[in-house]
Coordinates of C-alpha atoms in Angstrom, one line a residue:
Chain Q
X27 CA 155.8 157.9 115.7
X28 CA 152.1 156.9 114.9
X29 CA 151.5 155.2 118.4
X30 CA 153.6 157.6 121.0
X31 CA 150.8 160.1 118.7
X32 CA 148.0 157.8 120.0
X33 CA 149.9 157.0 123.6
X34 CA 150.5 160.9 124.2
X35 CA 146.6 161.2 123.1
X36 CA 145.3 159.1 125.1
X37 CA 147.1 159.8 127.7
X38 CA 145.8 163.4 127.8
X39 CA 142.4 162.1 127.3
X40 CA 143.0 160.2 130.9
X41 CA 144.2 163.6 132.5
X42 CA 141.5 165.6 130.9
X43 CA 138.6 162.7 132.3
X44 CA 140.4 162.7 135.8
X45 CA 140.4 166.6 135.9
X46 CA 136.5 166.1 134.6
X47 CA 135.6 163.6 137.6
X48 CA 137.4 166.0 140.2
X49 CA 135.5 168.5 139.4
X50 CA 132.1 166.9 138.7
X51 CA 133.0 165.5 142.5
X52 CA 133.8 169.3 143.5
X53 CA 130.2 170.0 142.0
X54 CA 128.6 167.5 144.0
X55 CA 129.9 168.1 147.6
X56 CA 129.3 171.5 147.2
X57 CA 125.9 170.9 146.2
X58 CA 125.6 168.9 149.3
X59 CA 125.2 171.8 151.0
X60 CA 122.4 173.8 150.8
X61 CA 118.9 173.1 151.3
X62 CA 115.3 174.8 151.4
X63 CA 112.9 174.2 153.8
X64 CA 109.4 175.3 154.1
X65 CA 105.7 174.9 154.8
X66 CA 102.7 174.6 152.6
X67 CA 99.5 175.9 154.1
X68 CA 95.6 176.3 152.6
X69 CA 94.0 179.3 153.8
X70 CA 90.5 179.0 154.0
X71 CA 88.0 176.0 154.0
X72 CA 88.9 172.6 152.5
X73 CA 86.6 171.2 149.7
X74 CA 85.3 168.4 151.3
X75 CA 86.8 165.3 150.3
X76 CA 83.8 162.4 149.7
X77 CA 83.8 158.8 150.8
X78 CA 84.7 156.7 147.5
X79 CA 82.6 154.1 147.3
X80 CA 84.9 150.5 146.9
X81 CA 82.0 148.3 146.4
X82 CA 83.0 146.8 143.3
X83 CA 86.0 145.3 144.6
X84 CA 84.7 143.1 148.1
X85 CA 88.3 143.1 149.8
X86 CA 89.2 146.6 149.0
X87 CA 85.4 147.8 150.3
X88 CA 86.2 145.5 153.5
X89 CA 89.6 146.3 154.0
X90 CA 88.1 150.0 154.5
X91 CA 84.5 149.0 156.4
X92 CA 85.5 151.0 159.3
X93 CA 87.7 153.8 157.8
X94 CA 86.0 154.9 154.2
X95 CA 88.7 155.8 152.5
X96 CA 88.4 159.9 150.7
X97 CA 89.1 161.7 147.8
X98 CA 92.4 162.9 148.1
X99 CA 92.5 166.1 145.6
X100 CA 92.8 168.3 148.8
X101 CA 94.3 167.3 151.8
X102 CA 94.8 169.1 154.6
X103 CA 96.7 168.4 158.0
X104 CA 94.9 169.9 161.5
X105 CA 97.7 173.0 161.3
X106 CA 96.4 173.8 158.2
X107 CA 99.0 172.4 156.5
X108 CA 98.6 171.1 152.6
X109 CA 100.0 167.5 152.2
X110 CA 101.1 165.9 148.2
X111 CA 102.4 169.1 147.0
X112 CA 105.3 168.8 144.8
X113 CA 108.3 171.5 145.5
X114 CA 111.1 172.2 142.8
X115 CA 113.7 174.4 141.4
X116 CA 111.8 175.4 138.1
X117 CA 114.9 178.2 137.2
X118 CA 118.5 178.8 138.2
X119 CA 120.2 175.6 138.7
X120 CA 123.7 175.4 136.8
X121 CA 123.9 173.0 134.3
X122 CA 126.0 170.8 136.1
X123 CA 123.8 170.2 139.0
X124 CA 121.0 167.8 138.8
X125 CA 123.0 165.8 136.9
X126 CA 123.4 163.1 138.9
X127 CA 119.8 160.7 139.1
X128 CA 119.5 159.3 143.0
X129 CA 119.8 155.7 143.3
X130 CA 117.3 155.5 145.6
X131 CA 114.3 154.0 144.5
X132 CA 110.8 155.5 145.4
X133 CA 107.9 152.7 145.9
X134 CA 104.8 153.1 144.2
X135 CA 102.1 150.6 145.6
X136 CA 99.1 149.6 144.7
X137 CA 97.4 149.1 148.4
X138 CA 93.8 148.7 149.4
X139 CA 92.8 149.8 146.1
X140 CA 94.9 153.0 146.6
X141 CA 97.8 154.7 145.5
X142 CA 100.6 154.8 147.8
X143 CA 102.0 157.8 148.0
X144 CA 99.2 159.4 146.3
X145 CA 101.7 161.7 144.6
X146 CA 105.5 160.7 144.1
X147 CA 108.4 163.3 142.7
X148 CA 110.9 162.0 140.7
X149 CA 114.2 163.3 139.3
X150 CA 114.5 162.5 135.3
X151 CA 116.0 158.6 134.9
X152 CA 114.9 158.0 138.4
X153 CA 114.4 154.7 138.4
X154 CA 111.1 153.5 141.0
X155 CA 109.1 150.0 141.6
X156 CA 105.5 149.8 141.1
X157 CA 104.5 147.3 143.4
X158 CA 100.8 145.1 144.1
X159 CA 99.8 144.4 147.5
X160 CA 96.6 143.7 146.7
X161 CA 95.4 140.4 146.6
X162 CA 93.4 141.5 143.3
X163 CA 95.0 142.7 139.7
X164 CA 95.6 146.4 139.3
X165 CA 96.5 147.9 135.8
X166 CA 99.0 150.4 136.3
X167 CA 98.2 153.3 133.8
X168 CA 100.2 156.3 133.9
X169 CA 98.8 158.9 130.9
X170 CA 101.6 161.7 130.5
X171 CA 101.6 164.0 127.6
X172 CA 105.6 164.7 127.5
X173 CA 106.3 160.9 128.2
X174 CA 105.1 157.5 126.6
X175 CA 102.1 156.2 128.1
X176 CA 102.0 152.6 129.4
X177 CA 99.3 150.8 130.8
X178 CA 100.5 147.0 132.6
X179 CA 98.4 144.7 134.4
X180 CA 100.0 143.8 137.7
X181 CA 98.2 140.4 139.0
X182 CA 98.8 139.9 143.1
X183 CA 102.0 138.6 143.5
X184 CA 103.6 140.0 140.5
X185 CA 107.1 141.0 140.3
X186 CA 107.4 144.9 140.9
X187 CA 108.0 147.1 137.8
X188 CA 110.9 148.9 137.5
X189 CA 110.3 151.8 135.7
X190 CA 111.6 155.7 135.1
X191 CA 110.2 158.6 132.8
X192 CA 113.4 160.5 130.8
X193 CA 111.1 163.7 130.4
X194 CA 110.6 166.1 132.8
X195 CA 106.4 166.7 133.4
X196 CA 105.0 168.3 136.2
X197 CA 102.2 166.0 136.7
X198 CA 101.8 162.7 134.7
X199 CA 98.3 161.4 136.4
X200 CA 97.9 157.9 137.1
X201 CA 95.1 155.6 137.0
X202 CA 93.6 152.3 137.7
X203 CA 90.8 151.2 135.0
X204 CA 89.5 148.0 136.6
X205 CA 89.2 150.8 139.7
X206 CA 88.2 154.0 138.3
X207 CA 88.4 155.6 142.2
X208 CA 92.3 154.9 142.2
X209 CA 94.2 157.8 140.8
X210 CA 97.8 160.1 141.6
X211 CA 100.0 161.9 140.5
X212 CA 104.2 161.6 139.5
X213 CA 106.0 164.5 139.5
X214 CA 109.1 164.5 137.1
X215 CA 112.0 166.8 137.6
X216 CA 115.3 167.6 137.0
X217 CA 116.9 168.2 140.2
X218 CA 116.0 168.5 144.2
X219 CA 112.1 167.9 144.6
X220 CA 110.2 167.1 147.5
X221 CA 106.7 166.5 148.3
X222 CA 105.1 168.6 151.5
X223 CA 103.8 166.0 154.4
X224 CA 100.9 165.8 156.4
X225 CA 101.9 169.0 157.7
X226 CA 102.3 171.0 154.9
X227 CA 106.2 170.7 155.6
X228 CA 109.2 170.2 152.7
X229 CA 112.4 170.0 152.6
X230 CA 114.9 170.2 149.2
X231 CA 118.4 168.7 149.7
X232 CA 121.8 169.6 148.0
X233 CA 120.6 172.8 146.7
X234 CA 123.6 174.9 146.0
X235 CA 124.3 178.5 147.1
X236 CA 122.8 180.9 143.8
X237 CA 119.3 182.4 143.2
X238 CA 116.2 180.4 142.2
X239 CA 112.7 180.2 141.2
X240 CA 110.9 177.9 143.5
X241 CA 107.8 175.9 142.3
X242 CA 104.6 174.6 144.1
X243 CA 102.5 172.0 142.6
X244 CA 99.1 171.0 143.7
X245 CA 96.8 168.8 141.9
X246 CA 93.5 171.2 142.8
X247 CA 95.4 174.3 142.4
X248 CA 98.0 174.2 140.0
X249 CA 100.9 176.1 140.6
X250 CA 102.7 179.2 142.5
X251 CA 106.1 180.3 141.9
X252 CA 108.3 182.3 144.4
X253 CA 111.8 183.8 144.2
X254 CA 114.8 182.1 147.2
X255 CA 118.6 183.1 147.4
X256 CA 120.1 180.0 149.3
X257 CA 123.6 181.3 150.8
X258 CA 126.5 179.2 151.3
X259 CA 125.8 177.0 154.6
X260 CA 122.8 178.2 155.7
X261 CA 119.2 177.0 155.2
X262 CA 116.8 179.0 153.4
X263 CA 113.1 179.1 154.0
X264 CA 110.1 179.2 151.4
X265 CA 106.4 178.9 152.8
X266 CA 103.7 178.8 150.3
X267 CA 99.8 179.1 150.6
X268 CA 97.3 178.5 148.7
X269 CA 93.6 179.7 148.7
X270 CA 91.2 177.5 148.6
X271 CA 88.5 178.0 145.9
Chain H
X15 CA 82.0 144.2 99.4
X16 CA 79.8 146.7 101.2
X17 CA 83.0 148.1 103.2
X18 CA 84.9 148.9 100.1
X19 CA 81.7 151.0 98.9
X20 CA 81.6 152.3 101.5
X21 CA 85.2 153.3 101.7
X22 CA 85.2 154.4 98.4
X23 CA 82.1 156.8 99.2
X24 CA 84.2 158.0 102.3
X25 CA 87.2 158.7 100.0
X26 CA 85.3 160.6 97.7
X27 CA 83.8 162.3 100.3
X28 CA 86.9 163.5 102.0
X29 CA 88.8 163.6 98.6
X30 CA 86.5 166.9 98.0
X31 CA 87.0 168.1 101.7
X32 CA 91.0 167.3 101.4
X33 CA 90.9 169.7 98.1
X34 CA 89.3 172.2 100.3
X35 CA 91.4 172.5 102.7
X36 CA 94.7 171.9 100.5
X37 CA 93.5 174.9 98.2
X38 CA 92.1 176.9 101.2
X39 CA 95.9 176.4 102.9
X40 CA 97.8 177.4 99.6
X41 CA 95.9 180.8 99.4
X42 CA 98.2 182.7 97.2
X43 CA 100.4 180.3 96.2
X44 CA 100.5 179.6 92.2
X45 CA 101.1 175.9 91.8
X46 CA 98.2 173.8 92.5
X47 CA 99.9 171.7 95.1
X48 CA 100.4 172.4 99.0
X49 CA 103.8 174.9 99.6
X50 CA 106.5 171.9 100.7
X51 CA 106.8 172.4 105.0
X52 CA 110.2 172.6 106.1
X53 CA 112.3 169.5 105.3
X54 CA 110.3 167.1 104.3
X55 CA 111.4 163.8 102.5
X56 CA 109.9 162.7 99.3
X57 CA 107.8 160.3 100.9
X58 CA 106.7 162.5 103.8
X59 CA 106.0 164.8 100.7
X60 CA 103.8 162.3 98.9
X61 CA 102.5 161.1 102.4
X62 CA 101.2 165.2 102.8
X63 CA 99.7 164.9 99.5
X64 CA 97.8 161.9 100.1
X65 CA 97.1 162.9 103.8
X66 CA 94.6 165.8 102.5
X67 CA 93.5 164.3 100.3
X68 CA 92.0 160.8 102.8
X69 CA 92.7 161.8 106.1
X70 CA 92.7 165.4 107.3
X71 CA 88.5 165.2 107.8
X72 CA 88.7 163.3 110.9
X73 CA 92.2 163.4 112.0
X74 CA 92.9 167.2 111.7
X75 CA 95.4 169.2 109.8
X76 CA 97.4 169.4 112.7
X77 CA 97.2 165.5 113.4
X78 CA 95.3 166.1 116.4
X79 CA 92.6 164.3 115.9
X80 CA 90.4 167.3 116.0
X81 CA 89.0 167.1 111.8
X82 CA 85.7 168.7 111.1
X83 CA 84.3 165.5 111.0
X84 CA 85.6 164.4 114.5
X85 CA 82.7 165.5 116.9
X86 CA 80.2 163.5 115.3
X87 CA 82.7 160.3 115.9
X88 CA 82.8 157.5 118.4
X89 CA 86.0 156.9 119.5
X90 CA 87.0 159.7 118.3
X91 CA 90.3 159.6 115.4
X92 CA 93.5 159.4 116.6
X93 CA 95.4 162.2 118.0
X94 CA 99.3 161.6 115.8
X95 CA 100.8 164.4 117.8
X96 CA 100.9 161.7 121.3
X97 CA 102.5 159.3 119.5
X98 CA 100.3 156.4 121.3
X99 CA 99.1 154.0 118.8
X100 CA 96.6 150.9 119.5
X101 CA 98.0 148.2 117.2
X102 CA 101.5 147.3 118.1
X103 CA 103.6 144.3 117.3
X104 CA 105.8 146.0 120.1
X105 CA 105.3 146.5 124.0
X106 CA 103.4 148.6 125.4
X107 CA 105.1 152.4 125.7
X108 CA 106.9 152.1 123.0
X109 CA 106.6 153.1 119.3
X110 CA 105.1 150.8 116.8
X111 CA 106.6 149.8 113.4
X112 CA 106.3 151.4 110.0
X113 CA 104.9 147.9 109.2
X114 CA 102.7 147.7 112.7
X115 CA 100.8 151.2 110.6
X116 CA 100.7 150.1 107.4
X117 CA 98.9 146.9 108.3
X118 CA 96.2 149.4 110.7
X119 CA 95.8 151.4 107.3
X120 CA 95.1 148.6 105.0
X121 CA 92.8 146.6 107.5
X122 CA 91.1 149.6 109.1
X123 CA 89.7 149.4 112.6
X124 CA 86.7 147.5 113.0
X125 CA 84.0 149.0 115.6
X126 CA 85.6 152.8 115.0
X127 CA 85.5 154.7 111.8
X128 CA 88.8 154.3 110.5
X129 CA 88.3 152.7 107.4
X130 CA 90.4 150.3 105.3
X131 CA 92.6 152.0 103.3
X132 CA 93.1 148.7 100.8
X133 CA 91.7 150.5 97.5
X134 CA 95.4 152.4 98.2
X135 CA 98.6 151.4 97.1
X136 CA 101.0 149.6 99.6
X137 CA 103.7 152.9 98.5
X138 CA 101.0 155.4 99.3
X139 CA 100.9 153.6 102.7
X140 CA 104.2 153.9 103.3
X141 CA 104.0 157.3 102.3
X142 CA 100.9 158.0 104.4
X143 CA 102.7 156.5 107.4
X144 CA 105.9 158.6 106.9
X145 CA 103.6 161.5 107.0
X146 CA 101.7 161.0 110.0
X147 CA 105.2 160.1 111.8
X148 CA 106.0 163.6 111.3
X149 CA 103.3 164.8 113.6
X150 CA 105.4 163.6 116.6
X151 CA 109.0 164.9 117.4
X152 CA 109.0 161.2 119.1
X153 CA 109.9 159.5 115.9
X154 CA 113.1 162.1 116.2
X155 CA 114.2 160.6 119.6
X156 CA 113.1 157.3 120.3
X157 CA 113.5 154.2 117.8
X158 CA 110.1 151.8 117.1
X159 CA 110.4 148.7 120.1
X160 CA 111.4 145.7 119.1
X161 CA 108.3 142.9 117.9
X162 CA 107.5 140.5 120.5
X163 CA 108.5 136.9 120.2
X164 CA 105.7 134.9 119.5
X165 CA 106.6 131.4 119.1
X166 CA 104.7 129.0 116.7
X167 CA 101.6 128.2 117.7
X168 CA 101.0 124.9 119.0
X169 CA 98.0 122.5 118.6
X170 CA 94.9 123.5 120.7
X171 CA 93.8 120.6 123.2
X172 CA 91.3 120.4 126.0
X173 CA 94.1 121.4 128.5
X174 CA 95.2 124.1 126.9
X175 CA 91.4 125.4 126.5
X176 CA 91.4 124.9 129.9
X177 CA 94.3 126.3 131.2
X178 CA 93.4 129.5 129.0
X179 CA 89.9 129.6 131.1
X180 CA 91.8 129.2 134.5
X181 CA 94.0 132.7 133.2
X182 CA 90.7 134.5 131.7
X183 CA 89.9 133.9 135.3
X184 CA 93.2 134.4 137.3
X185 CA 94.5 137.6 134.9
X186 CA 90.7 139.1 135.8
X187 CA 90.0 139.6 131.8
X188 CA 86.3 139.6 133.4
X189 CA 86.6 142.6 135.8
X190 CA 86.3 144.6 132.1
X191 CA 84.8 142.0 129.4
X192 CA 82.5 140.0 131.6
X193 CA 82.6 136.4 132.4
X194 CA 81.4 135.5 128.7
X195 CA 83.0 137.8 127.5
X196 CA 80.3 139.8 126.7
X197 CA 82.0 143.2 127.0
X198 CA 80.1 143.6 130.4
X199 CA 82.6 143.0 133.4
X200 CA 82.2 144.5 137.0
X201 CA 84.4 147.6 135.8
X202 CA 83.1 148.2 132.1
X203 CA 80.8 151.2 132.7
X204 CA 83.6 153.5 134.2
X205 CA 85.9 152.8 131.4
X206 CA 87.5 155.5 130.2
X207 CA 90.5 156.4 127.4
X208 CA 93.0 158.1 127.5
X209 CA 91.3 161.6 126.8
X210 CA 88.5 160.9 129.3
X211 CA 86.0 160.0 126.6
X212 CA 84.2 156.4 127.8
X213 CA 84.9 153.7 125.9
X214 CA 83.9 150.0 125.6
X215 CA 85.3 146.8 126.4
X216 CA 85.3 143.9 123.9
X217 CA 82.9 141.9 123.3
X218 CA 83.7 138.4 122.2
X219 CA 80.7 137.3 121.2
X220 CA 79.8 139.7 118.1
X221 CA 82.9 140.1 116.8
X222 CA 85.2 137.7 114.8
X223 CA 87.7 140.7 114.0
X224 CA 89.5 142.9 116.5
X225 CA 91.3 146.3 115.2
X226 CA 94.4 145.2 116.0
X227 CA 93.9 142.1 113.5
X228 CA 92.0 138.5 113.3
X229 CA 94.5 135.9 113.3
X230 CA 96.0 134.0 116.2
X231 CA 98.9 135.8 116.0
X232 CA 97.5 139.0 115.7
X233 CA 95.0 138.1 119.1
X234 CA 98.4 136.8 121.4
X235 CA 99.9 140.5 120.4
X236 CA 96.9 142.0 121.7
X237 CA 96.9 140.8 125.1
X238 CA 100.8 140.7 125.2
X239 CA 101.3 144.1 124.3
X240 CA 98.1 146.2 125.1
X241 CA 96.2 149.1 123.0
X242 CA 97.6 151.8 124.5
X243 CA 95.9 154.6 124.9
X244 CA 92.8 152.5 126.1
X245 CA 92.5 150.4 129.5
X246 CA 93.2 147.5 127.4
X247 CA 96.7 146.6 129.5
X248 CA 99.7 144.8 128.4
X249 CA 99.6 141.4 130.1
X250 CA 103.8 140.2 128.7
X251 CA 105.6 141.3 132.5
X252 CA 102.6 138.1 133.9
X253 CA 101.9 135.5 131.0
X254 CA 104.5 132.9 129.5
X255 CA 104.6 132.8 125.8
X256 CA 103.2 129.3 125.6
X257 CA 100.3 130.2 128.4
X258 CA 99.4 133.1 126.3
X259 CA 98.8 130.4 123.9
X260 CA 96.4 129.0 125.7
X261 CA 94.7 132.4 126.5
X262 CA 94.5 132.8 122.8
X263 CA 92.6 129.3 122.1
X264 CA 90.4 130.1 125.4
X265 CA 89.1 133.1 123.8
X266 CA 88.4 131.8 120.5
X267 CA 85.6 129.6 122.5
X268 CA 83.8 132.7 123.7
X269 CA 83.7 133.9 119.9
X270 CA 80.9 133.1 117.2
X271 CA 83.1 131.2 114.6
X272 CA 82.9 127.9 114.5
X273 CA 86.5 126.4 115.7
X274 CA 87.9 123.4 117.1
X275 CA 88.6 125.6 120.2
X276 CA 85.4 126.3 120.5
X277 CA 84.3 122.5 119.5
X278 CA 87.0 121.6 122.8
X279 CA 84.6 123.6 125.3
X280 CA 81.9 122.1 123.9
X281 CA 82.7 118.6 124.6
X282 CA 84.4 119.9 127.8
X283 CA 80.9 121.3 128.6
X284 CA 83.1 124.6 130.1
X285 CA 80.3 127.1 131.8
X286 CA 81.1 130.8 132.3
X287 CA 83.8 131.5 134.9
X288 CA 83.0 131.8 138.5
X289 CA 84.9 135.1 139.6
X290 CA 84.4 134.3 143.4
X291 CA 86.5 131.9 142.9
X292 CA 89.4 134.3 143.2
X293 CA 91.7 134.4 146.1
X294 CA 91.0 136.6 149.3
X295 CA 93.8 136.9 150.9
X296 CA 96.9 139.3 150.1
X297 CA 99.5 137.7 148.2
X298 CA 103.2 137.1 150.0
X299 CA 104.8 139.3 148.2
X300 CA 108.8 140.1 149.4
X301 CA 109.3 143.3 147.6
X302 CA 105.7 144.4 150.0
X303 CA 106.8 144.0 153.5

């Protein structure tokens, strides 16, 4: 009597995870397919961005003799478009979407004494590799106030770190000590993010049909929300600008 | 001697400011102690207690750091709410042991104001440190890491002095502390903490105590784990266990005590480090391409 009990309970306990996986699959399909695309502009003039002076560190400065490397708090594309601006749902996804971390993993190297992508966006438990191309050490020191903060030295040739934040924080800045110049910026989200591109543009994948709050996040200006209805099967747009100071 | 008077001075000091504020955040109450906060243990009780009594001048009320003594301190006391502690037997971004804060309170940090809190008990420690875990609702989610491994140390020869040069060099210890590690590498003046506020690389020569400790052991976590919340990085992902070893006999030669480290680079006749020595060209590095 005891084990047909267990067998009938456990057997249940199958259906009821099968049924669970159907739907979670049902979820995910149908989150497949909506998406928001936009632009983000900067209306008026750009700060302007200074040379940063690499002197310190001989290959990095010569790597860059013809080509000075900027600042990279503003920047903006000839269109006008603003580039390293983080896009995400802030309100209205269902519980259930989001749920699943990509497996693809974003690269985060350490280049010419620079930080590349300047800013990254990451879903919660996205796992990313911090990588050294340099032929000189980096320490890798991300200071987040909703996350632990680490701080690795990464010698050239060094394995890369594979690493992930569990807390979403909208922006953990980044920083090299040995190079004070080298800073950026990782986004953590939960759910479709994107960062605009050199021309301003973005694009949010497997956003399903429902209303949201969109956000934009720019390192110089902080943020901007706006309201987006995505329908079933079609596209919805969100531009954003922001005014330079 | 003179630290404990000095200490003791402090603790009076702050014993009348801790009554202050304890009667000052009682107000109306009738009993003479502090109204128990939420759900507090015993210790974490005690801890409270003992808290206003030593600690709130320089690290706050709130555990932020932000006491009444705080502006006038350089670096400034630590902020409990972050979580982020200096002296860890654990790697770096995670949570150090009840054990890794006791041993901070009872030796105090050398070059800061955080005194040594020896003329304490070892419970009120213990007590202190369940308090001050109560600032952060990380000790609610996340366990303390796990201690490194350090395996015993071996006997220090001229290779292994050596070989602990040739990593000073390679790991670039000298782009912050200098090639004598003198606290004056290429990149010290920029240094920065983790709240902006500058801060200063260590310099080997002047001191024969770090915060984090002054035994072997304590000078292999240092470079192993990192102080976070400083630029001082963890170096375990990059150095072996029995090269960081060496490391740790390497810099004992750059310190004023007299060891038979230090008696090695003698007899080696071992000059500062030569950073141009480093390589030029990019490593080939398969994850890169």
């Amino acid at each position: 009597m005891k084990t047909r009990n267990k067998l009938a309970g456990m057997l249940s306990a199958l259906v009821l995870a099968a049924v669970g996986a159907l739907m979670l699959s049902r979820n995910v399909s149908a989150a497949g397919e909506g998406k928001i695309t936009g632009t983000v502009k900067l209306a008026g003039t750009a700060p302007h961005q200074r040379a940063i002076d690499m002197s310190k560190e001989p290959y990095c400065q010569k790597l860059h003799a013809d080509h000075p490397v900027t600042l990279e708090n503003v920047v903006v594309g000839s269109n006008g478009g603003l580039q390293n601006v983080v896009v995400y749902v802030s309100e209205g996804l269902p519980a259930s979407a989001g749920g699943q971390v990509p497996s693809e993993k974003p690269k985060w190297d350490q280049k010419g004494c620079q930080y590349i992508p300047h800013v990254v966006a990451l879903d919660i438990n996205q796992h990313f590799l911090v990588t050294n191309s340099d032929p000189t050490s980096h320490n890798i020191h991300p200071i987040p106030t909703k996350n632990p903060q680490w701080n690795k030295s990464q010698p050239p040739g060094a394995q890369p770190f594979d690493v992930s934040w569990a807390n979403e924080e909208v922006s953990i800045p980044v920083k090299c000590n040995i190079h004070p110049w080298m800073h950026g910026w990782m986004a953590v989200v939960k759910g479709p993010t994107a960062v605009s591109d050199g021309n301003g543009s973005f694009t949010l994948d497997n956003v399903p049909p429902g209303n949201y709050t969109l956000t934009a996040w720019q390192e110089t200006y902080g943020a901007q929300t706006q309201k987006v209805t995505v329908a079933a099967g079609k596209p919805a747009t969100a531009d954003f600008t922001f005014k330079a100071k | 001697m003179p630290t404990i008077h000095k200490t003791t001075f402090l603790s009076m000091l702050l014993l009348s400011l801790g009554l202050g504020v304890a009667v000052a955040q009682n107000g109306g109450a009738s009993s003479g102690f502090p109204t128990p906060k939420n759900d507090f243990t015993a210790s974490e009780q005690r801890g409270h207690g003992l808290y206003l009594r030593y600690c709130v001048g320089c690290h706050g009320v709130l555990g932020d750091g932000e006491g009444e003594n705080a502006p006038y301190i350089d670096p400034r006391p630590r902020n409990f709410i972050l979580a982020t502690f200096r002296c860890r037997s654990t790697s770096t971004g995670t949570l150090p042991t009840d054990q890794d804060l006791e041993n901070s309170l009872e030796r105090g940090l050398v070059n800061s104001n955080m005194p040594s809190w020896r003329p304490t008990t070892p419970y009120d420690r213990k007590d202190l440190v369940a308090y001050i875990k109560t600032f952060s609702p990380r000790w609610k989610t996340e366990k303390p890491g796990t201690p490194i491994e350090i395996p015993a140390e071996p006997e220090v020869t001229p290779e292994r002095v050596k070989a602990g040069e040739a990593l000073f060099q390679k790991l670039e210890c000298w782009k912050c502390h200098g090639v004598e590690g003198r606290g004056n590498g290429p990149s010290a003046d920029t240094l920065t903490d983790d709240q902006n506020r500058p801060i200063q690389a260590f310099n080997f020569h002047d001191g024969t105590r770090f915060k984090c400790g002054s035994t072997d052991r304590d000078l292999y976590k240092i470079f192993m784990t990192g102080l976070d919340g400083s630029p001082m990085p963890s170096f375990a992902d990059n150095v072996k266990p029995d090269e960081a070893w060496d490391l740790v006999f390497y810099l004992r030669t750059l310190q004023p005590m007299k060891t038979k480290a230090k008696l090695i680079a003698k007899q080696l006749g071992l000059k500062p480090i030569n950073p141009a020595g480093a390589p030029a060209q990019p490593p080939a590095n398969p994850e890169n391409k």
